[in-house]
mmCIF file of C-alpha atoms and ligand atoms in Angstrom:
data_model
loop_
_atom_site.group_PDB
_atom_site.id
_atom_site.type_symbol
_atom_site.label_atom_id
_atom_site.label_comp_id
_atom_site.label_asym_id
_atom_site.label_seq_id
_atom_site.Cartn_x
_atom_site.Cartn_y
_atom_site.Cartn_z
ATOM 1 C CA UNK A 3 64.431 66.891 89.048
ATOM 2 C CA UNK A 4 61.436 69.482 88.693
ATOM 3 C CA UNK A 5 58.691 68.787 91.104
ATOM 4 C CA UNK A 6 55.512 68.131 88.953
ATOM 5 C CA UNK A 7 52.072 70.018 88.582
ATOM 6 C CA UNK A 8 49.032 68.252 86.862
ATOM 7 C CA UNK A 9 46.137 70.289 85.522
ATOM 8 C CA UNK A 10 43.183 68.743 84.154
ATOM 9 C CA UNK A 11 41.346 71.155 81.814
ATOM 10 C CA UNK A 12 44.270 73.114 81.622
ATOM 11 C CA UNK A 13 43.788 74.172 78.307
ATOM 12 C CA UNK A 14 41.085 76.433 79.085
ATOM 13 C CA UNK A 15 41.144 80.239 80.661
ATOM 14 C CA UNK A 16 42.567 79.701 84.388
ATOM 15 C CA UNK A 17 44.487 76.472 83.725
ATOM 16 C CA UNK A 18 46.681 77.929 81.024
ATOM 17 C CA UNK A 19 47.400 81.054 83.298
ATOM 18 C CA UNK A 20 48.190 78.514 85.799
ATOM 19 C CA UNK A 21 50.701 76.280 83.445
ATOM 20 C CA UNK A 22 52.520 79.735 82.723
ATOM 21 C CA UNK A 23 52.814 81.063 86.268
ATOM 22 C CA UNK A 24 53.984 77.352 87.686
ATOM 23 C CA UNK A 25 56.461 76.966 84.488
ATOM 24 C CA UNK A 26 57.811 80.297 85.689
ATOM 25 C CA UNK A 27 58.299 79.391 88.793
ATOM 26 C CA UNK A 28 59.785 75.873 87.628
ATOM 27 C CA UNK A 29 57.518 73.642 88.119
ATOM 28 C CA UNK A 30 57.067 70.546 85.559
ATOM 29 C CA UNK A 31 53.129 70.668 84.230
ATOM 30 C CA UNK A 32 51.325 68.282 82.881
ATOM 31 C CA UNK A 33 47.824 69.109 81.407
ATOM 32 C CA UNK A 34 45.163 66.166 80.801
ATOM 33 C CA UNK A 35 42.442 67.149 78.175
ATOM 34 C CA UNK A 36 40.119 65.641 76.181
ATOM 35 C CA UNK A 37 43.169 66.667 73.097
ATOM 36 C CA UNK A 38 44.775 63.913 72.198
ATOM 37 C CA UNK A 39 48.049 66.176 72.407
ATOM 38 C CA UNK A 40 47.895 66.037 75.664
ATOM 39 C CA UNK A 41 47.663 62.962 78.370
ATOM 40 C CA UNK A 42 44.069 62.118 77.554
ATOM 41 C CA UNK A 43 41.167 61.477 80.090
ATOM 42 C CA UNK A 44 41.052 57.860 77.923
ATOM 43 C CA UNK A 45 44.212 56.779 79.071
ATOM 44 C CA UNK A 46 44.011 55.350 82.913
ATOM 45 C CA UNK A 47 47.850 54.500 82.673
ATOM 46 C CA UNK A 48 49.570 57.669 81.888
ATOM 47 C CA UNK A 49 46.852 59.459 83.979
ATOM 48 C CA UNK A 50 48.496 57.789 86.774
ATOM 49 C CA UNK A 51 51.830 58.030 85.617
ATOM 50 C CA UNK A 52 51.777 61.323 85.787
ATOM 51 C CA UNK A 53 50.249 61.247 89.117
ATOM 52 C CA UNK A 54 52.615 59.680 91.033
ATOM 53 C CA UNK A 55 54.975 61.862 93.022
ATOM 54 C CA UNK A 56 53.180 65.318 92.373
ATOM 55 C CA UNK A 57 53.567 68.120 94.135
ATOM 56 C CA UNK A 58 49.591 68.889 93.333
ATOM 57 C CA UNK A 59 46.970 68.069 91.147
ATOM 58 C CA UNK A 60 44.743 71.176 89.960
ATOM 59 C CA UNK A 61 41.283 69.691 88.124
ATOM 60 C CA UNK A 62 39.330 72.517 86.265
ATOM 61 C CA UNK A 63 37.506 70.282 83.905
ATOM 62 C CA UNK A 64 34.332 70.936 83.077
ATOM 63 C CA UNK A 65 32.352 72.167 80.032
ATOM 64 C CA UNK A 66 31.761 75.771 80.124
ATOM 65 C CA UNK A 67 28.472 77.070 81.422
ATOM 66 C CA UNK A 68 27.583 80.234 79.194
ATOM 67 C CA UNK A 69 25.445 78.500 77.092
ATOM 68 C CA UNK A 70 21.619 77.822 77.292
ATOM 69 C CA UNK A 71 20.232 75.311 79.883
ATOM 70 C CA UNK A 72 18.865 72.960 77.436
ATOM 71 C CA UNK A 73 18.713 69.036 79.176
ATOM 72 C CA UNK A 74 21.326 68.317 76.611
ATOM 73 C CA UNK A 75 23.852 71.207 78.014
ATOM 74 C CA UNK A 76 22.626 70.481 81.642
ATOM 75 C CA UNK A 77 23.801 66.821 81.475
ATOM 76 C CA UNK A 78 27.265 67.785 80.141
ATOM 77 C CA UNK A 79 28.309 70.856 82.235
ATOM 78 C CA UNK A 80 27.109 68.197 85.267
ATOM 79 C CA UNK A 81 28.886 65.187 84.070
ATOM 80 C CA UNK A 82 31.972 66.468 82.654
ATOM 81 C CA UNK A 83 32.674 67.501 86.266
ATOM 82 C CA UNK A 84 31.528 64.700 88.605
ATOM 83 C CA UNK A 85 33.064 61.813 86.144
ATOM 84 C CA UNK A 86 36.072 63.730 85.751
ATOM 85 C CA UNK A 87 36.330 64.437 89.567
ATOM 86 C CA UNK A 88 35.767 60.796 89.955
ATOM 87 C CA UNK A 89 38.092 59.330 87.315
ATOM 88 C CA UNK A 90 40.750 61.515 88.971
ATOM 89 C CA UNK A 91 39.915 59.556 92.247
ATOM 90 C CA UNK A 92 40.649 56.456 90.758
ATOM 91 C CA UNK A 93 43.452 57.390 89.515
ATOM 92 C CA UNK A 94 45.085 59.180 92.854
ATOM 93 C CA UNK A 95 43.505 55.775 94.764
ATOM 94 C CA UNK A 96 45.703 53.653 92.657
ATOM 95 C CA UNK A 97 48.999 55.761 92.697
ATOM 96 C CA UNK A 98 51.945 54.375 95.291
ATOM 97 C CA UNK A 99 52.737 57.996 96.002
ATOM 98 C CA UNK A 100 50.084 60.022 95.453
ATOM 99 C CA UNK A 101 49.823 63.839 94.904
ATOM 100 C CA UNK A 102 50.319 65.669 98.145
ATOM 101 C CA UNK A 103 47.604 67.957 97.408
ATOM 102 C CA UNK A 104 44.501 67.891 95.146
ATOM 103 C CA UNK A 105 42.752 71.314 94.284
ATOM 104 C CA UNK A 106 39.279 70.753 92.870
ATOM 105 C CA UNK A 107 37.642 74.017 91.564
ATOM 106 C CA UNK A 108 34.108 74.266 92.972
ATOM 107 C CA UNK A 109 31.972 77.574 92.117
ATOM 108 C CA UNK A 110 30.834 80.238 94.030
ATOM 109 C CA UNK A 111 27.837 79.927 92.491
ATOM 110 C CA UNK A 112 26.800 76.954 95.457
ATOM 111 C CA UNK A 113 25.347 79.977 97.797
ATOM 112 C CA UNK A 114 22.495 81.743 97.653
ATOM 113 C CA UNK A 115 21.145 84.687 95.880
ATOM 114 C CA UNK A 116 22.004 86.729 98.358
ATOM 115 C CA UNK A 117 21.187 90.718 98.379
ATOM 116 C CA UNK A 118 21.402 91.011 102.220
ATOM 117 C CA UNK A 119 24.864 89.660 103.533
ATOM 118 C CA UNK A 120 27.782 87.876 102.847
ATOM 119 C CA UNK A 121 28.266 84.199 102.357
ATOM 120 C CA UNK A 122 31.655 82.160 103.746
ATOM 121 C CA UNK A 123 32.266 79.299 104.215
ATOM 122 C CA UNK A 124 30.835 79.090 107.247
ATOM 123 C CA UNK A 125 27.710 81.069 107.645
ATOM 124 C CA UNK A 126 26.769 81.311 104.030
ATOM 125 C CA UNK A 127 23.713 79.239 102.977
ATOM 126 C CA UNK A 128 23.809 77.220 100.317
ATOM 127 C CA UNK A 129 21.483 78.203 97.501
ATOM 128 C CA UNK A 130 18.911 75.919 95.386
ATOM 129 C CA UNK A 131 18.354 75.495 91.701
ATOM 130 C CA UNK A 132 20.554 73.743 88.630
ATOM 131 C CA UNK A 133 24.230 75.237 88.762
ATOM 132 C CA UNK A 134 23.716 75.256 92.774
ATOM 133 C CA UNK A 135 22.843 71.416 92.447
ATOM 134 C CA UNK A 136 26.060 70.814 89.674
ATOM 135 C CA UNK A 137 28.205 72.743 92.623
ATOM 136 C CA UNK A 138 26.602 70.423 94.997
ATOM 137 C CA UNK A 139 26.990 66.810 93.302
ATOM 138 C CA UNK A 140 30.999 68.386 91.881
ATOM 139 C CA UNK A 141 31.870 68.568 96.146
ATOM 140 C CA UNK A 142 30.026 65.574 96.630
ATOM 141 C CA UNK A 143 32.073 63.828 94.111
ATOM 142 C CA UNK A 144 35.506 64.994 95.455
ATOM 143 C CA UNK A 145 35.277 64.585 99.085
ATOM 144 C CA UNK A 146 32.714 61.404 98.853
ATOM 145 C CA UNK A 147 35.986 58.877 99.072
ATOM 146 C CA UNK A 148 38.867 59.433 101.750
ATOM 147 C CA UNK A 149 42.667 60.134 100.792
ATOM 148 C CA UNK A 150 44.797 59.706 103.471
ATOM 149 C CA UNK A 151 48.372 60.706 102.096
ATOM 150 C CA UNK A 152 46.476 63.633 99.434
ATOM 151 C CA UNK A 153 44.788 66.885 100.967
ATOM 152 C CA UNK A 154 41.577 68.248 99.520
ATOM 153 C CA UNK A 155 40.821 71.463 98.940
ATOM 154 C CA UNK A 156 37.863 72.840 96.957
ATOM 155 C CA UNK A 157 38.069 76.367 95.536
ATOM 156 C CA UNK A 158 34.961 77.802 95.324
ATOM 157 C CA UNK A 159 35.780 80.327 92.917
ATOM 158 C CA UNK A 160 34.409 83.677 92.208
ATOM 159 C CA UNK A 161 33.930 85.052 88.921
ATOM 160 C CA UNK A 162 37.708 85.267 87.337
ATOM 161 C CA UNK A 163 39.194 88.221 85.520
ATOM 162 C CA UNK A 164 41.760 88.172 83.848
ATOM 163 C CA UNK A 165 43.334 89.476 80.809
ATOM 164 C CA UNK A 166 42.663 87.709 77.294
ATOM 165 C CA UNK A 167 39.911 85.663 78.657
ATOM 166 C CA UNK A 168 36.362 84.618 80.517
ATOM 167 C CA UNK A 169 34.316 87.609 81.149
ATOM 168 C CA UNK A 170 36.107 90.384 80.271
ATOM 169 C CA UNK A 171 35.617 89.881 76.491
ATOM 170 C CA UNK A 172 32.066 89.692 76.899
ATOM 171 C CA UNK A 173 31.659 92.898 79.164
ATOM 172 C CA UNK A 174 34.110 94.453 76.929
ATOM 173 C CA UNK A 175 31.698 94.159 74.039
ATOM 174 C CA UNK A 176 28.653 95.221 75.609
ATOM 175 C CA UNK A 177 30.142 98.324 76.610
ATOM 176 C CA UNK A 178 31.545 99.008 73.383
ATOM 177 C CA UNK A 179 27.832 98.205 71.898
ATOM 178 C CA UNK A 180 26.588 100.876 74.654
ATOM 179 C CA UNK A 181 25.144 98.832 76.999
ATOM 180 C CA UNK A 182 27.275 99.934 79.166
ATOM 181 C CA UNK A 183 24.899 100.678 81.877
ATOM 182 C CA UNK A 184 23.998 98.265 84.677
ATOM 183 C CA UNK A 185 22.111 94.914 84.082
ATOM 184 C CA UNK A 186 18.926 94.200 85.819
ATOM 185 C CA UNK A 187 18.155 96.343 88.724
ATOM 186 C CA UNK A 188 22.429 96.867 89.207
ATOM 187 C CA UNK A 189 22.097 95.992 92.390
ATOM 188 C CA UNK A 190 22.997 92.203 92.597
ATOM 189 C CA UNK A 191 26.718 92.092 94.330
ATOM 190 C CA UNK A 192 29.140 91.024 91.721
ATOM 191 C CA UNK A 193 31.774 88.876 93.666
ATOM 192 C CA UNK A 194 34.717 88.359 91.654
ATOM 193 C CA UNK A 195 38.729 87.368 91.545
ATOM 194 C CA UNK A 196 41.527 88.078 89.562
ATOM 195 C CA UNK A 197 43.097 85.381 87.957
ATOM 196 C CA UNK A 198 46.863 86.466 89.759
ATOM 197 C CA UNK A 199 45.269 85.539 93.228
ATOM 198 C CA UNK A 200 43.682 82.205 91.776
ATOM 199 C CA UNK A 201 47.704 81.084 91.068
ATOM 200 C CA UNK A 202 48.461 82.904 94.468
ATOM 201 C CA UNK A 203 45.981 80.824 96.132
ATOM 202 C CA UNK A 204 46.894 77.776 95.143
ATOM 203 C CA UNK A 205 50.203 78.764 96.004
ATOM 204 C CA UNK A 206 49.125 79.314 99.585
ATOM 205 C CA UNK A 207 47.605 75.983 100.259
ATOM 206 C CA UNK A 208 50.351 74.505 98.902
ATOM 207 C CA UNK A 209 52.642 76.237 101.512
ATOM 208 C CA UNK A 210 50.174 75.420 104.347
ATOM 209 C CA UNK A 211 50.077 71.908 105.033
ATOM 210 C CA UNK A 212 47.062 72.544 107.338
ATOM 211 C CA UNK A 213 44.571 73.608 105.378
ATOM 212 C CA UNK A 214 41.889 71.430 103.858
ATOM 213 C CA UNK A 215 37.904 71.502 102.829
ATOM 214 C CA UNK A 216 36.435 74.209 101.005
ATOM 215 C CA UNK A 217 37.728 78.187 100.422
ATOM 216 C CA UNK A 218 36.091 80.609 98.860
ATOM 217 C CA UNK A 219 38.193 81.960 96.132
ATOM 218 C CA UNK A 220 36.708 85.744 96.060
ATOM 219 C CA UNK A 221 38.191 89.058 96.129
ATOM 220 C CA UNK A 222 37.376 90.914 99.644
ATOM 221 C CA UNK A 223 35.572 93.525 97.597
ATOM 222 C CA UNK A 224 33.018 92.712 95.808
ATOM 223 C CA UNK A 225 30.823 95.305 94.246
ATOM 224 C CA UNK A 226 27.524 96.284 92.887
ATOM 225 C CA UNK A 227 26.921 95.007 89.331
ATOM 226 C CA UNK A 228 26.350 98.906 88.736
ATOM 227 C CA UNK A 229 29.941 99.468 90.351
ATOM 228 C CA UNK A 230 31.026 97.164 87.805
ATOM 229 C CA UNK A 231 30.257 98.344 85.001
ATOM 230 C CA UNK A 232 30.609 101.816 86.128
ATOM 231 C CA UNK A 233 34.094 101.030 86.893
ATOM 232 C CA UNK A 234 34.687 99.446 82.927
ATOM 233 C CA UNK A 235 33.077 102.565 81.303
ATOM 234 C CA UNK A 236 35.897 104.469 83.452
ATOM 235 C CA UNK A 237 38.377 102.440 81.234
ATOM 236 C CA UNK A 238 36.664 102.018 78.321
ATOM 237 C CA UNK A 239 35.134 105.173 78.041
ATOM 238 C CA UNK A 240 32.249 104.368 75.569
ATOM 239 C CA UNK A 241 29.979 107.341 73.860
ATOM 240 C CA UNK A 242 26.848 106.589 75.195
ATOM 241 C CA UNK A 243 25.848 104.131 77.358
ATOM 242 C CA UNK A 244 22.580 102.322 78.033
ATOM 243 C CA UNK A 245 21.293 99.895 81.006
ATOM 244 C CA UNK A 246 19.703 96.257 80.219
ATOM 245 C CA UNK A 247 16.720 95.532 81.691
ATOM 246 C CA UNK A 248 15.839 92.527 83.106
ATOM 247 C CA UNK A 249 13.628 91.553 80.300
ATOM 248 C CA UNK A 250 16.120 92.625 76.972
ATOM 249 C CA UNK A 251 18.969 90.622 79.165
ATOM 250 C CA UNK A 252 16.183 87.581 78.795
ATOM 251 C CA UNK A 253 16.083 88.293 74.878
ATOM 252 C CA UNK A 254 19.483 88.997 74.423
ATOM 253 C CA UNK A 255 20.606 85.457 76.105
ATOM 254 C CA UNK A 256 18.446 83.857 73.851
ATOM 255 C CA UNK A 257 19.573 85.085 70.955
ATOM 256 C CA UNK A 258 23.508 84.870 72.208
ATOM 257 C CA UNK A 259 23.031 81.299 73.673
ATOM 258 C CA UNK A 260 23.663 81.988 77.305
ATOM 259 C CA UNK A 261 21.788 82.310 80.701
ATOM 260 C CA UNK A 262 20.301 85.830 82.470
ATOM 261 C CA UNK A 263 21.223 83.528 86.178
ATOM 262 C CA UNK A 264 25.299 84.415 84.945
ATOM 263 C CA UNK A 265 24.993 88.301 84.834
ATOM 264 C CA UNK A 266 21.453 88.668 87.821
ATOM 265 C CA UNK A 267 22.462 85.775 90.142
ATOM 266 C CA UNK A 268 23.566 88.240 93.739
ATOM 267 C CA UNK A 269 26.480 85.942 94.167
ATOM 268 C CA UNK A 270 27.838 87.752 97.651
ATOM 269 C CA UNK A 271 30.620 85.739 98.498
ATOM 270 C CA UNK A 272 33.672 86.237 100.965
ATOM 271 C CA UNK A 273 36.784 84.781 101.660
ATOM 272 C CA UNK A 274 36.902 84.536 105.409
ATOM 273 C CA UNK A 275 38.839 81.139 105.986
ATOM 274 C CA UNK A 276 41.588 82.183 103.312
ATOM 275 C CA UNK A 277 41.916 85.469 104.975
ATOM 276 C CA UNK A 278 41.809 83.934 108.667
ATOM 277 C CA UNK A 279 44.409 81.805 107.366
ATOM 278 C CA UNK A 280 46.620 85.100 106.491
ATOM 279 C CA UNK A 281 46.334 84.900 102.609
ATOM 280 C CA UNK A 282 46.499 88.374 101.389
ATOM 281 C CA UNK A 283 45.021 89.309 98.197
ATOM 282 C CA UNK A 284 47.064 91.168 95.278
ATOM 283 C CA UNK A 285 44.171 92.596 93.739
ATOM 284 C CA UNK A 286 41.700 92.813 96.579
ATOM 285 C CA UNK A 287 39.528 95.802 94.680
ATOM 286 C CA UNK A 288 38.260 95.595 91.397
ATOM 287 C CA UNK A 289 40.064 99.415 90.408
ATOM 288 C CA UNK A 290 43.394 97.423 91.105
ATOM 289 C CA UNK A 291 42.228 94.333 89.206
ATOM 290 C CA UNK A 292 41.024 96.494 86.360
ATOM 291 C CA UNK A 293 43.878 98.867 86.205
ATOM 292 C CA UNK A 294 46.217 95.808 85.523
ATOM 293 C CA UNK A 295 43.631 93.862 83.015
ATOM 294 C CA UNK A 296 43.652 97.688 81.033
ATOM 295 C CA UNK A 297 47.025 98.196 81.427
ATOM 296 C CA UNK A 298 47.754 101.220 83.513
ATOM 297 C CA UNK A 299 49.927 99.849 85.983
HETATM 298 N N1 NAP B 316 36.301 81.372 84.702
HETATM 299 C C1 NAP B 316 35.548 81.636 85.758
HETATM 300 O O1 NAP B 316 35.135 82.795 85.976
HETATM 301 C C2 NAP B 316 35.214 80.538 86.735
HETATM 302 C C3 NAP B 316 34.576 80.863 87.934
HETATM 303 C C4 NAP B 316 34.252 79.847 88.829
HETATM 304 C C5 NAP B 316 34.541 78.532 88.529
HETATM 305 N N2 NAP B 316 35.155 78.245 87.335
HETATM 306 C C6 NAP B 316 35.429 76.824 87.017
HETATM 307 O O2 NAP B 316 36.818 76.664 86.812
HETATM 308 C C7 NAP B 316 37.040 75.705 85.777
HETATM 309 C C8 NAP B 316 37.970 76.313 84.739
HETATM 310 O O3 NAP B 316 37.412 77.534 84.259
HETATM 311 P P1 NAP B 316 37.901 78.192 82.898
HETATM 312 O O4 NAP B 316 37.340 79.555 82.854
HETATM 313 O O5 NAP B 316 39.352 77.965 82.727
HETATM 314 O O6 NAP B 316 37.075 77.291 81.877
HETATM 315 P P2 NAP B 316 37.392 76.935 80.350
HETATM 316 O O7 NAP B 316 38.259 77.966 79.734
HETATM 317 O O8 NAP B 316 36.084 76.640 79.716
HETATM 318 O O9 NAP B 316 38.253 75.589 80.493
HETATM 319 C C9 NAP B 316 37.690 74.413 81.014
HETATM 320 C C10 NAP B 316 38.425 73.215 80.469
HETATM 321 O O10 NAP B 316 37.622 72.064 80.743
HETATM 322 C C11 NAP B 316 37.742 71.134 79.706
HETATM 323 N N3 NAP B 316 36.420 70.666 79.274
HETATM 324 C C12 NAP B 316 35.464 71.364 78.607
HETATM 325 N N4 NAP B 316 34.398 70.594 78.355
HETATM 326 C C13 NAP B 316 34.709 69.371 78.867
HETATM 327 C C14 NAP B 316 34.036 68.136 78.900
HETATM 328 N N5 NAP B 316 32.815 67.972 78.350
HETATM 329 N N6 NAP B 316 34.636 67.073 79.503
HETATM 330 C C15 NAP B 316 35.879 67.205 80.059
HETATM 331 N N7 NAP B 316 36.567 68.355 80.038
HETATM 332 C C16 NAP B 316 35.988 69.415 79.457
HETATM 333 C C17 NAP B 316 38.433 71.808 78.530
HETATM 334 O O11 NAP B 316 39.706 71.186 78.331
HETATM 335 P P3 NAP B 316 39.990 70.240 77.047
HETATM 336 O O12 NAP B 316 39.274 70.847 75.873
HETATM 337 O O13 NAP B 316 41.473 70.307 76.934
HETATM 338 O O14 NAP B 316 39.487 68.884 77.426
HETATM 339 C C18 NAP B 316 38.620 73.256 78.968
HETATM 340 O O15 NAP B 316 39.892 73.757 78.625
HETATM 341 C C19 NAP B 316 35.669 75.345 85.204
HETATM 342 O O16 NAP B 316 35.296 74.086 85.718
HETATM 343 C C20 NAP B 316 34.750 76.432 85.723
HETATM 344 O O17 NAP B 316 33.433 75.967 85.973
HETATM 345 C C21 NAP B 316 35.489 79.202 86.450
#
């Protein structure tokens, strides 16, 4: 018999990467979603069902957070992950063999703006402010209740690229449109990950019955947001290119329904306990992240 993966939000950018890589390699997955294709978040039963015996369970629900902070947005992007998180508790509380492993995805987002050194998991501060605080309560929510016979680990992930989805679409387009330049003074540290060495992760942990708690899920080279972009115009090799401003990045997220904090935030984030831990990285610059997303390797 196939040993089974669940992924809630799987539909979405990482969890269908995820569903492909782990069907691949063999694995059984079963996605819950709010589609009523799938096993839904409405049905406790089959939630548990599906549950029992697991080799992991992967949750990446939540609703997406490039969009405007209105109170409206702010109340779902927090409570689509803590109730989630929590329902999934329930659930794995309730199973007679529960999942030998739960991965929650947390955000590296939880540190500081930070423009003078690196955050891990150790001796990073934690920052202050909304998405910090939906970081915050999403932990608080996952480790809050015990599971003795199911390991925790939190990913707090980096920004993820990855071909076909989540930010690369968006960049791709505004260096098209020739604003190619950098945004805001370029200087905020972009900390990122490709989507190969999310999979690879989780395939770590699951080899490595000793680790637990939270892991930041960054590449070790992170890079000026004017390294960034320089690096896309290298592959996408617009005409003319222009930098953003901090003050046209305000207008333009108005007008395009999203927040300046996604592109400006310094998110300086590295993965010390993975790498302690002897995880090495497939893609641990962003040339040889971008090289495969562009095709030339
Ligand atoms: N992509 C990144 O760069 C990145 C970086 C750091 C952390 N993360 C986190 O990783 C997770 C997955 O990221 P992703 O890029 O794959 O996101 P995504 O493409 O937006 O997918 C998220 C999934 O969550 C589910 N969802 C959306 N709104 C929901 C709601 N109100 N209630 C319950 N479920 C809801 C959706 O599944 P259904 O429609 O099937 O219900 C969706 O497929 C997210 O929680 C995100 O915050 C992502």
């Amino acid at each position: 018999m196939k040993q089974k993966i669940i992924i809630a939000g799987g539909t979405g950018f990482i969890g269908q990467y995820l569903m492909k890589r782990f069907r691949e390699a063999g694995y059984e997955v079963l996605l819950i979603s709010r589609n009523s294709s799938r096993i839904t978040w409405t049905d406790a039963h089959k939630i548990r069902t599906a549950l029992e015996g697991a080799e992991a369970l992967i949750n990446l629900a939540g609703k997406s957070v490039d969009c405007r902070y209105t109170e409206v947005n702010k109340q779902i992007i927090l409570g689509s992950r803590v109730q989630t998180t929590k329902q999934l508790q329930l659930a794995v509380d309730q199973c007679s063999t529960p999942p030998k492993l739960w991965i929650n995805s947390s955000t590296a987002t939880i540190y500081r703006h930070a423009e003078d050194r690196p955050m891990d998991e150790t001796e990073g501060e934690i920052g202050t402010g909304f998405s910090v605080n939906v970081a915050k309560a999403w932990e608080q929510a996952f480790f809050e209740h015990p599971t003795p016979a199911t390991r925790k680990v939190a990913l707090r992930t980096a920004i993820v690229l990855g071909k076909g989805g989540g930010v690369m679409a968006p960049y791709t387009r505004l260096v098209k449109f020739g604003l190619g330049g950098s945004q805001g003074s370029g200087r905020q540290v972009f900390s990122w990950i490709h989507i190969e060495d999310v999979y690879q992760i989780i395939r770590f942990v699951m080899q490595q019955p000793s680790l637990e708690g939270v892991y930041n899920a960054a590449a070790p080279g992170p890079v000026f947001n004017q390294q960034f972009m320089q690096a896309l115009r290298e592959r996408i090799r617009p005409p003319v290119y222009f930098s953003s401003p901090e003050w046209l990045l305000q207008l333009g997220a108005q007008l395009i329904g999203t927040e300046t904090e996604l592109v400006l935030k310094s998110r300086w984030v590295i993965p010390k306990k993975l790498q302690e831990a002897g995880f090495q990285f497939r893609y641990p610059t962003v040339n040889e992240a971008l090289d495969e997303i562009f095709g030339e390797k």
